Every structure is written in structure tokens, then in C-alpha cells.
Amino acid sequence: MERISHFIGGRTVSSISGRRGPVYNPATGVQTHEVDFASPQEVQAAVSAAREAFPTWRATSLSRRAEILFSVRAALDAHRREIAELTTAQHGKVLSDAMGEVARGLENVEFACGIPHLLKGSYSEQASTGIDVYSMRQPLGVVAGISPFNFPAMVPMWMFANAIACGNTFVLKPSEKDPSPSLLMAQLLSEAGVPDGVFNVVQGDKVAVDALLASEDVKAVSFVGSTPVARSIHETANRAGKRVQALAGAKNHMVVLPDADLDMAADAAVSAGYGSAGERCMAISVVVAVGSVGDDLVAAIKRRMPKVRIGDGRDPLSEMGPLITSEHRDRVASYIDSGHRQGAQVVVDGRADPVTSRPGFFLGVSLLDHVTPEMDCYRDEIFGPVLSVVRVETYEEAVHLINENRWGNGTAIFTRDGGAARRFQFDVEAGMVGINVPIPVPVGYYSFGGWKQSLFGDTHMYGPEGINFYTRGKVVTSRWPDPATSSVDLGFPRTR
Ligand code: NAD
């Protein structure tokens, strides 16, 4: 069985920890690889490589760092398809979706190519007589990233592009379920001129994550994953005095007002609910049908569902692939049962889809209507192709529902009324809002992050907030006086 290992100090390193895990092709259900699980000592080896590389990388000029980032961008661009194919092979998402993931990740590398501009400080000449004040942002040192299974290429790019552009050195711990895209990216970065030790990958599980959190050399941690793990990582890293941003789970609502273009709304609900088999943190999982729109909207969604082509992601005809593991598929399916038991109407049951008889981890698309906030299928993050419809009478009820929800990652409104949309963006408690856009993932020059239990920490990821997260500010107050003006003054410094 082919093994997937670490990338430390510029080369691939096999683990001697003796601990490993299986990697599957979810479309066939067959194990294709074994992935090494790093021991704490192996994690420390990666951290040490990053620590040793830091002083030189930090001192590398901005123009040279930008030049290397342009080469990184070119190398990743030239291998888009390979990165996407590895993603499809281990995650299961269809190839076109994986290509989209790589493209969205590359936006962050493109943003980071502008690092000389992004790190510009400010300068106040003559802040006091003969005194100038200026600010700068400097890197933190060794920083770590821990990424989830659902975006094995894009989320690492969210993190490492800005982190290394700012002059930090990086240790990535990808998901053990689809570890290969990170390893390929590490090799490409190295070929593009990123010095040894600046970007390292350690494969593994909780043991590796705990070792990163315990290492005094790691100054900041970026995490993306489920809410319980995000909360615990945030607490542990905080206690250890590290800077931490932990992006977590979601339950994204899409409000459809009675004046919305129904076909557009139904297309959006199907695309955003079932794309990537619902395994996106920005997937729409709840459609909130306001007033009279309910029956027509449910019928329009239902009409579209049989047309979703489910299959192996390598088949260009497939639009939706399998789920990540058989356990996850069964967990997702259990919400159809619990929804039914708790009073929801099962309009379409994905378990009855013939695709479920294939050997991979497939589940058909499901639609639950008349879902209420007490039901498990509403309360939990399902993270699968199960769309719930909650019916409410008014706009106010719709906003109340969203604002009461414990998560606040993304949300969307479908309407033709600009005033209603504007009011929604003002009222709604979520970090990312779409207006007639179901998956409002911000472009790379804005920042990504949710509210409430969708993000632990203060800083959103990538874009300008990413630059802030990966740097600390310094302000210099400077005097180059004419020696003739110097005198002793014991008073507290004040401007003159
Ligand atoms: P996960 O929390 O199981 O794993 C995420 C990472 O943490 C992986 O690298 C994993 O190895 C590690 N990990 C798992 N358990 C751990 C533990 N007990 N201690 C330390 N580390 C641990 O998440 P997942 O299943 O890979 O990803 C899906 C989840 O991620 C969903 O909840 C989804 O909403 C969320 N997600 C959020 C965003 C966002 O931006 N808010 C983006 C993508 C995914």
C-alpha cells in the first residue's frame, strides 16, 4: 500500500512513529493509501525546521518574497489539474468542483503576491518638533495551520499564502482523510523557490495537533474544522498564549421572500444544498420559505432533484460525488430518519436513490419540508446532501430564526426588493451575506469568517485580516536632532 508522508525541511520524510491511517477513494470505497501519523517528536522536527528557516526568510527582501510568490502562483497554476485530481481521488468531489476549489485557493496566492504593498506602514513626519513616528508590521515566527477534509487544497492556501508572504514559516497539518494535495503543493512550493523549512507538512491526527499546540516555538494557530474541535483548539492555544483563529461549523440559511424569482431561488437551493454533496461550510442547509412561497418553492426544488447526476467525480458527467466515509454517510442518512420521526415531511429520501447500491460512500439527495427548530435535522450540522425547508409567515420571523441559531457563517436572501435586501444585510447575524447569491464566499481581497459558533477568535481568515493575523504591529518614534538642540528634560514626553 502506497504511503503518504511528511514534508519537512524541503524533503519528503517517512514517519517512524508506527502509527498510520487509511485513505480511501470514496467513490469506490476502496482504500488506496496509508497516511503516516506524526509522533510529537516528528512534529517538533517540522517545527524546528521552520524555526531555523525563520531568521533568513524574515530578512528576505519584500521584492524577493513577492518574486517567489509569483513563482508559487505559476507552479500551482500549472498543476491545477493534478491538485484537483488528487482532491477528487481522496475527497470524492467532482473534478469540476475540485478545479473550482483550486481556483478559489489561488486567489489567496494572487493576493499574497502583493505583499510589498500589503505590509506598507504609515509615517507621520514632524509628529512633534523634530520627531517622526512610523508603523510597520512584522512576522510572528513559526505559525501552524490545521485544515479540514472538505477543502484539502483551498483551505491550506487560505492560510499559507499570507503566512509565508508576511515572512513567517509554516507547519501545516492537513486532514488525514485526504492528505495528498497538501504534499503535492509542498513539493511545488519547494520547486518554485520557497526555501527549505519555510513550508512544512506533518500528517496525522489529534496527536500531531496537540504537539503543535504544545510547542513553545509555534506562535500562532489557524484552524478550520468542526465546532467542538475549534472550540477546544481555541481554548488550548489561548491558554498557551498563542494567537489563534478557529473557523468552525455552520448552518447556513437561505431566505426566499414571496417576490423572489422562484426558478432562480430553486436553482440556487439545489446548487448550494447538494454541490460537493453538501460537504461545504458555506453549503445552504436550510431554506426559509417566507409567506406564500412555500408550496411552489418546494415543488420547484423537488422537480430539479432527479436531474442531479450523482457518480464518480472522475466521470465528467457527474455533478455530485460520494460522501467522505461510510460512517459519515450513515450519520447524514440518520437525519432523514430522525427528521421523519420528529414530524418533518420527507419529500425526497436520498436513501432510496439507486446510487446507494454502488460500492462507494454514496447517498442520494434528500429534501425535508416543514422542519422546525426543535428537530435534530435543524439543530445539528448535517454536512451532507440533506436540505431542510422551514416555513415562516414573515420576514421578521425569518431573521429571528437565523439570529437565534447558534451558528452564523453564511446566509443568503433571495428577493427582487432592494430595500428588503438592504434591511437583511443590516439585521442578520452572520459573517457572510449573499443577496441573490447562495454561497457568498468572499473574494481573496476580502476576508472569510463567520459569527457566533462559526468562529472562535477575533480575526477572520485570508485577505486583509489574514495579513493582520500573521503579523504584529510595531510603532517607531524617532528623532534625528540637530545636536545643538539636545538638552536634559525629565518630564513625560509630550508633543511640542
Ligand atoms: P474536524 O474538526 O473533524 O477536523 C479538522 C482538523 O482537525 C483535521 O485536520 C483533523 O485531523 C483535526 N482534528 C480532528 N479531531 C481533532 C481533535 N479531537 N483534536 C485535534 N485535532 C483534531 O473537521 P472535518 O470533518 O475535517 O471538516 C468538516 C468540518 O469543518 C465541518 O464542521 C465544517 O463546517 C467545518 N468547516 C468550516 C469552515 C469554515 O470556514 N468555517 C470551512 C471548512 C470546513
XYZ file of C-alpha atoms and ligand atoms in Angstrom:
540
model
C 0.000 0.000 0.000
C 1.450 3.373 -1.040
C 2.299 5.571 1.928
C 1.762 9.297 2.287
C 4.334 11.005 4.486
C 5.519 14.342 5.788
C 7.376 17.177 4.092
C 9.936 18.638 6.465
C 12.858 20.950 5.738
C 12.384 20.710 1.978
C 12.092 16.958 1.575
C 9.650 14.094 1.981
C 10.219 12.285 5.258
C 8.715 8.906 6.164
C 7.380 8.525 9.627
C 8.884 6.165 12.131
C 6.045 6.663 14.607
C 4.465 3.356 13.555
C 1.027 4.989 13.596
C -0.892 5.220 10.329
C -4.403 5.649 8.975
C -6.255 4.567 5.853
C -7.048 6.873 2.913
C -9.972 5.837 0.727
C -11.291 6.657 -2.692
C -14.829 7.498 -1.531
C -16.235 6.792 -4.999
C -15.170 3.150 -4.881
C -14.956 2.607 -1.148
C -11.500 1.096 -1.684
C -8.520 2.019 0.465
C -5.844 3.490 -1.810
C -3.140 4.703 0.594
C -1.884 4.689 4.132
C -1.062 8.017 5.705
C 1.616 8.369 8.358
C 0.555 9.850 11.682
C 3.322 12.022 13.110
C 4.594 11.484 16.627
C 5.184 14.546 18.858
C 8.918 14.239 18.082
C 8.240 14.313 14.348
C 6.040 17.370 14.764
C 8.826 19.026 16.720
C 11.252 18.194 13.887
C 8.985 20.110 11.487
C 8.668 22.998 13.932
C 12.456 23.074 14.369
C 12.964 23.162 10.591
C 10.554 26.090 10.451
C 12.266 27.840 13.368
C 15.672 27.512 11.731
C 14.362 28.850 8.421
C 12.654 31.855 10.009
C 15.512 34.372 10.515
C 16.680 34.172 6.906
C 13.167 34.103 5.429
C 12.098 37.025 7.569
C 15.121 39.017 6.393
C 14.499 38.163 2.728
C 13.538 41.342 0.923
C 9.923 42.067 0.101
C 10.678 42.123 -3.596
C 12.332 38.691 -3.417
C 9.445 37.259 -1.374
C 6.975 38.660 -3.896
C 9.019 37.180 -6.723
C 8.917 33.743 -5.063
C 5.168 34.057 -4.531
C 4.680 34.817 -8.210
C 6.642 31.616 -8.968
C 4.478 29.713 -6.456
C 1.400 31.031 -8.215
C 2.776 29.899 -11.591
C 3.686 26.438 -10.254
C 0.290 25.866 -8.631
C -1.449 27.202 -11.732
C 0.494 24.823 -13.980
C -0.544 21.887 -11.773
C -4.147 22.882 -11.129
C -5.467 19.727 -12.670
C -3.151 17.414 -10.747
C -4.078 19.058 -7.443
C -7.756 18.803 -8.380
C -7.428 15.159 -9.442
C -5.837 14.226 -6.116
C -8.669 16.066 -4.379
C -11.282 14.140 -6.347
C -9.499 10.840 -5.702
C -9.402 11.268 -1.920
C -12.291 13.610 -1.142
C -14.723 12.418 -3.812
C -15.955 15.810 -5.054
C -16.391 16.006 -8.820
C -13.406 17.208 -10.817
C -15.021 20.463 -11.978
C -15.764 21.314 -8.342
C -12.197 20.431 -7.333
C -10.900 22.693 -10.129
C -13.095 25.469 -8.699
C -11.620 24.838 -5.263
C -8.080 25.213 -6.595
C -9.047 28.419 -8.438
C -10.525 29.937 -5.265
C -7.415 28.926 -3.320
C -5.160 30.516 -5.935
C -6.926 33.841 -5.350
C -5.178 33.885 -1.994
C -1.773 33.302 -3.531
C -2.506 36.110 -6.006
C -3.427 38.402 -3.131
C -0.234 37.482 -1.290
C 1.856 38.390 -4.374
C 1.062 41.999 -3.461
C 2.813 41.634 -0.092
C 5.119 44.670 -0.528
C 2.039 46.844 -0.763
C 0.132 44.976 1.953
C 2.903 45.416 4.512
C 3.305 49.134 3.984
C 3.145 51.001 7.253
C 2.280 54.619 7.845
C 4.545 57.589 8.515
C 3.895 60.856 10.335
C 6.562 63.419 9.734
C 7.040 66.035 12.463
C 4.632 64.341 14.898
C 6.388 66.520 17.431
C 9.061 69.038 16.686
C 11.956 67.119 15.165
C 10.203 63.776 15.809
C 8.784 61.372 13.230
C 6.504 58.403 14.027
C 6.025 55.412 11.782
C 4.481 51.970 11.964
C 5.308 48.583 10.499
C 4.030 45.042 10.704
C 6.433 42.188 11.376
C 6.008 38.401 11.172
C 5.337 36.249 14.221
C 7.759 33.362 13.645
C 6.634 29.764 13.233
C 2.884 29.504 12.603
C 0.748 26.393 12.212
C -2.322 25.559 10.163
C -4.747 22.685 10.752
C -7.142 22.065 7.881
C -10.356 20.063 7.339
C -11.133 17.315 4.854
C -13.638 19.243 2.788
C -11.224 21.674 1.103
C -7.855 19.899 1.069
C -6.321 22.410 -1.368
C -8.163 25.701 -0.840
C -8.099 25.963 2.955
C -4.321 25.356 3.174
C -3.930 28.134 0.564
C -6.173 30.413 2.679
C -3.562 30.009 5.383
C -0.070 29.558 3.980
C -0.139 32.148 1.191
C -0.433 35.139 3.507
C 1.502 33.493 6.331
C 4.692 32.954 4.366
C 4.305 36.169 2.351
C 4.394 38.053 5.667
C 7.740 36.390 6.478
C 6.564 33.593 8.793
C 7.490 29.965 8.393
C 4.670 27.442 8.325
C 3.759 23.949 9.505
C 0.569 22.521 8.003
C -1.357 19.576 9.456
C -3.855 18.594 6.753
C -6.837 16.330 7.257
C -5.801 12.702 7.468
C -8.725 11.809 5.180
C -7.309 13.493 2.052
C -3.666 14.339 2.739
C -2.121 14.202 -0.775
C -2.998 17.649 -2.204
C -1.002 19.320 0.593
C 2.009 17.170 -0.080
C 1.935 17.967 -3.793
C 1.604 21.675 -3.005
C 4.616 21.438 -0.654
C 6.709 19.952 -3.446
C 5.541 22.634 -5.878
C 6.348 25.414 -3.423
C 9.810 23.990 -2.964
C 10.369 23.795 -6.740
C 9.121 27.361 -7.061
C 11.910 28.601 -4.792
C 10.381 28.602 -1.304
C 13.457 27.897 0.857
C 13.690 24.648 2.800
C 11.882 24.799 6.131
C 9.613 27.715 5.195
C 6.698 25.411 4.366
C 6.375 22.029 6.066
C 3.634 19.422 6.192
C 3.077 16.955 9.007
C 0.440 14.305 8.515
C -1.516 12.980 11.425
C -4.341 13.181 13.872
C -5.014 14.670 17.308
C -1.538 13.638 18.488
C 0.076 15.883 15.861
C -2.338 18.743 16.590
C -1.696 18.503 20.325
C 2.063 18.572 19.700
C 1.718 21.738 17.609
C -0.361 23.349 20.342
C 2.180 22.317 22.987
C 5.221 23.628 21.127
C 6.507 26.915 22.503
C 8.012 27.671 19.109
C 4.584 27.858 17.467
C 3.378 31.434 17.823
C 0.015 31.282 16.057
C -2.505 28.647 15.030
C -5.078 28.790 12.238
C -7.692 26.084 12.399
C -10.633 25.210 10.180
C -12.910 22.305 11.115
C -15.832 21.258 13.269
C -17.149 23.369 16.144
C -16.170 21.143 19.109
C -12.577 20.797 17.886
C -12.383 24.510 17.013
C -13.555 25.465 20.498
C -11.064 23.191 22.176
C -8.148 24.302 19.982
C -9.037 27.942 20.596
C -9.058 27.401 24.367
C -5.816 25.410 24.427
C -3.925 27.794 22.150
C -5.212 30.796 24.088
C -4.089 29.277 27.369
C -0.659 28.731 25.865
C -0.509 32.410 24.907
C -0.703 31.776 21.171
C -2.609 33.819 18.659
C -5.466 31.686 17.317
C -8.244 31.821 14.754
C -10.514 28.760 14.697
C -13.143 28.651 11.979
C -15.870 26.173 12.747
C -19.178 24.613 11.745
C -22.208 26.162 10.143
C -25.907 26.032 9.422
C -26.482 28.374 6.529
C -29.983 29.671 5.891
C -31.307 30.883 2.563
C -34.352 33.128 2.913
C -36.742 33.215 -0.026
C -39.182 36.145 0.017
C -42.500 35.892 -1.852
C -41.315 38.319 -4.539
C -38.185 36.287 -5.402
C -37.603 34.814 -8.833
C -38.680 31.288 -7.907
C -36.708 29.476 -10.595
C -33.564 31.329 -9.664
C -34.130 30.554 -5.974
C -34.804 26.863 -6.633
C -31.708 26.570 -8.862
C -29.653 28.211 -6.126
C -31.046 25.969 -3.368
C -30.260 22.808 -5.333
C -26.785 24.014 -6.360
C -25.799 25.272 -2.914
C -27.504 22.460 -0.993
C -26.168 19.486 -2.925
C -22.939 20.771 -4.509
C -19.940 18.876 -3.125
C -22.532 16.549 -1.519
C -23.366 19.270 0.988
C -19.877 18.989 2.491
C -19.153 22.713 2.354
C -19.110 25.000 5.364
C -20.944 27.511 3.150
C -23.485 24.999 1.813
C -27.106 26.021 2.148
C -28.671 23.558 4.561
C -31.887 25.405 5.441
C -34.257 27.110 3.028
C -36.519 29.554 4.856
C -39.683 29.950 2.797
C -41.496 33.158 3.694
C -45.272 33.538 3.405
C -46.988 32.160 0.333
C -43.813 30.978 -1.390
C -43.538 27.568 0.409
C -45.509 25.114 -1.746
C -44.270 26.458 -5.083
C -40.682 26.618 -3.894
C -40.684 23.062 -2.536
C -42.235 21.835 -5.790
C -39.614 23.702 -7.846
C -36.753 22.233 -5.788
C -38.250 18.743 -5.971
C -38.580 18.971 -9.777
C -34.863 19.687 -10.089
C -33.634 16.946 -7.765
C -33.866 13.910 -10.078
C -31.698 15.782 -12.566
C -28.713 15.941 -10.170
C -26.265 13.438 -11.667
C -24.552 11.547 -8.865
C -21.477 9.447 -9.534
C -17.731 9.059 -9.505
C -16.152 12.517 -9.539
C -13.759 11.465 -12.291
C -16.709 10.998 -14.666
C -17.221 14.374 -16.391
C -20.984 13.790 -16.360
C -21.170 13.595 -12.559
C -22.351 16.691 -10.716
C -22.237 15.307 -7.178
C -19.872 12.733 -5.729
C -19.965 10.473 -2.664
C -19.550 11.418 0.982
C -16.167 11.257 2.632
C -16.581 7.979 4.594
C -19.214 5.309 5.066
C -19.604 6.378 8.730
C -20.302 9.947 7.689
C -22.760 8.781 5.031
C -24.663 6.763 7.651
C -24.660 9.692 10.071
C -26.061 12.002 7.389
C -28.710 9.426 6.476
C -29.754 9.145 10.128
C -31.076 12.732 9.965
C -33.638 11.685 7.357
C -34.943 9.146 9.880
C -34.882 11.492 12.844
C -36.493 14.247 10.767
C -39.312 11.889 9.825
C -39.757 10.698 13.425
C -39.821 14.257 14.719
C -42.532 15.367 12.277
C -40.788 16.648 9.147
C -42.176 15.623 5.791
C -39.649 13.609 3.774
C -40.296 14.949 0.266
C -37.333 13.112 -1.294
C -35.402 10.356 0.503
C -31.823 10.040 -0.747
C -31.520 6.580 0.774
C -33.874 5.285 -1.913
C -31.628 6.526 -4.726
C -30.179 3.628 -6.783
C -26.747 5.242 -6.398
C -26.649 3.935 -2.805
C -26.234 0.383 -4.112
C -22.839 1.275 -5.591
C -19.730 0.277 -3.640
C -18.623 3.869 -2.764
C -19.935 6.098 0.034
C -22.890 7.397 -1.955
C -26.146 8.888 -0.760
C -28.834 10.454 -2.925
C -30.142 13.980 -2.437
C -32.844 14.500 0.219
C -35.433 17.174 0.910
C -37.210 17.618 4.249
C -40.161 20.005 4.457
C -41.978 21.520 7.463
C -38.800 21.318 9.526
C -38.944 23.155 12.864
C -36.123 24.487 15.069
C -36.565 21.737 17.688
C -35.759 18.921 15.274
C -32.281 17.343 15.248
C -32.018 17.857 11.498
C -32.272 21.603 12.184
C -30.241 21.761 15.380
C -27.185 19.848 14.137
C -24.794 20.485 11.294
C -25.583 17.578 8.940
C -22.784 18.263 6.420
C -24.393 16.182 3.685
C -26.900 16.398 0.813
C -29.980 16.944 3.008
C -31.836 20.199 2.513
C -34.391 21.303 5.119
C -37.247 23.708 4.437
C -38.532 25.793 7.342
C -41.728 27.723 6.648
C -42.345 31.085 8.304
C -45.017 33.745 7.836
C -42.952 36.932 7.821
C -39.543 38.430 7.064
C -39.144 39.189 10.789
C -39.661 35.524 11.684
C -37.041 34.522 9.107
C -34.433 36.887 10.533
C -35.308 35.851 14.107
C -34.759 32.193 13.175
C -31.309 32.913 11.738
C -30.268 35.191 14.566
C -31.311 32.610 17.185
C -29.251 29.897 15.506
C -26.006 29.080 17.274
C -24.006 29.378 14.056
C -23.549 32.424 11.862
C -21.258 31.538 8.993
C -23.052 32.411 5.737
C -26.613 33.314 4.875
C -28.478 34.461 1.786
C -31.659 36.224 0.789
C -33.497 35.834 -2.493
C -35.728 38.765 -3.397
C -36.346 41.382 -6.087
C -36.764 44.074 -3.422
C -33.565 46.086 -2.894
C -34.944 47.626 0.281
C -35.640 44.218 1.822
C -32.160 43.005 0.864
C -30.573 46.088 2.379
C -32.548 45.627 5.580
C -31.483 41.966 5.695
C -27.783 42.789 5.458
C -28.281 45.226 8.341
C -30.338 42.885 10.539
C -28.853 39.451 10.080
C -26.271 37.974 12.456
C -23.865 36.141 10.190
C -20.395 36.913 8.921
C -21.035 36.490 5.197
C -24.230 37.514 3.437
C -25.385 36.751 -0.095
C -28.017 38.780 -1.911
C -29.377 36.507 -4.624
C -26.017 34.701 -4.224
C -26.340 31.415 -2.305
C -22.669 30.759 -1.425
C -21.157 34.156 -0.622
C -17.528 33.106 -0.116
C -15.675 36.446 -0.233
C -13.067 37.006 -2.934
C -9.429 36.787 -1.816
C -9.039 40.515 -1.177
C -11.819 40.488 1.447
C -11.731 38.179 4.459
C -13.630 34.997 5.300
C -15.225 34.325 8.636
C -18.443 33.625 10.447
C -20.007 34.874 13.648
C -21.147 33.108 16.819
C -20.055 29.441 16.986
C -18.750 29.551 13.427
C -15.566 31.287 14.503
C -13.550 31.315 17.719
C -11.092 34.195 17.836
C -11.261 37.752 16.617
C -9.714 37.636 13.188
C -11.277 36.340 10.014
C -9.163 34.361 7.597
C -7.248 35.498 4.491
C -7.417 38.914 2.819
C -6.549 41.985 4.924
C -7.487 40.276 8.211
C -5.163 37.411 7.309
C -2.290 39.868 6.956
C -3.104 41.275 10.391
C -3.347 37.818 11.920
C 0.077 36.783 10.648
C 1.879 39.970 11.710
C 2.256 42.143 14.785
C 2.433 45.889 14.772
C 5.368 47.999 15.808
C 5.463 51.780 16.059
C 8.745 53.686 15.998
C 9.142 57.181 17.422
C 12.329 58.649 16.035
C 14.413 61.759 16.444
C 17.468 62.725 14.448
C 18.024 66.099 16.036
C 20.484 68.762 15.412
C 22.938 68.031 18.301
C 22.814 71.697 19.212
C 19.164 71.359 20.315
C 19.700 68.448 22.765
C 19.014 69.032 26.479
C 18.001 67.068 29.613
C 14.202 67.040 30.260
C 12.763 64.734 32.991
C 9.102 65.457 32.144
C 6.807 62.870 30.480
C 7.290 63.041 26.690
C 4.587 65.189 25.059
C 4.258 66.714 21.684
C 5.598 70.200 21.162
P -12.669 18.063 12.041
O -12.872 19.053 13.111
O -13.022 16.648 12.291
O -11.124 18.053 11.581
C -10.452 19.237 11.234
C -8.960 19.050 11.524
O -8.784 18.850 12.921
C -8.344 17.850 10.829
O -7.048 18.183 10.415
C -8.331 16.784 11.916
O -7.282 15.867 11.776
C -8.154 17.596 13.176
N -8.834 17.008 14.343
C -9.946 16.229 14.344
N -10.289 15.919 15.618
C -9.382 16.512 16.417
C -9.214 16.567 17.829
N -10.039 15.937 18.667
N -8.180 17.283 18.313
C -7.338 17.929 17.492
N -7.447 17.902 16.150
C -8.462 17.207 15.617
O -13.432 18.632 10.747
P -13.634 17.922 9.340
O -14.623 16.814 9.479
O -12.322 17.618 8.713
O -14.272 19.123 8.497
C -15.648 19.397 8.473
C -16.000 20.494 9.451
O -15.232 21.658 9.157
C -17.444 20.939 9.352
O -17.928 21.171 10.645
C -17.373 22.244 8.567
O -18.427 23.135 8.795
C -16.094 22.796 9.060
N -15.536 23.752 8.122
C -15.623 25.071 8.454
C -15.135 26.021 7.588
C -15.220 27.465 7.936
O -14.586 28.252 7.263
N -15.965 27.871 8.949
C -14.548 25.643 6.370
C -14.466 24.281 6.075
C -14.959 23.337 6.970
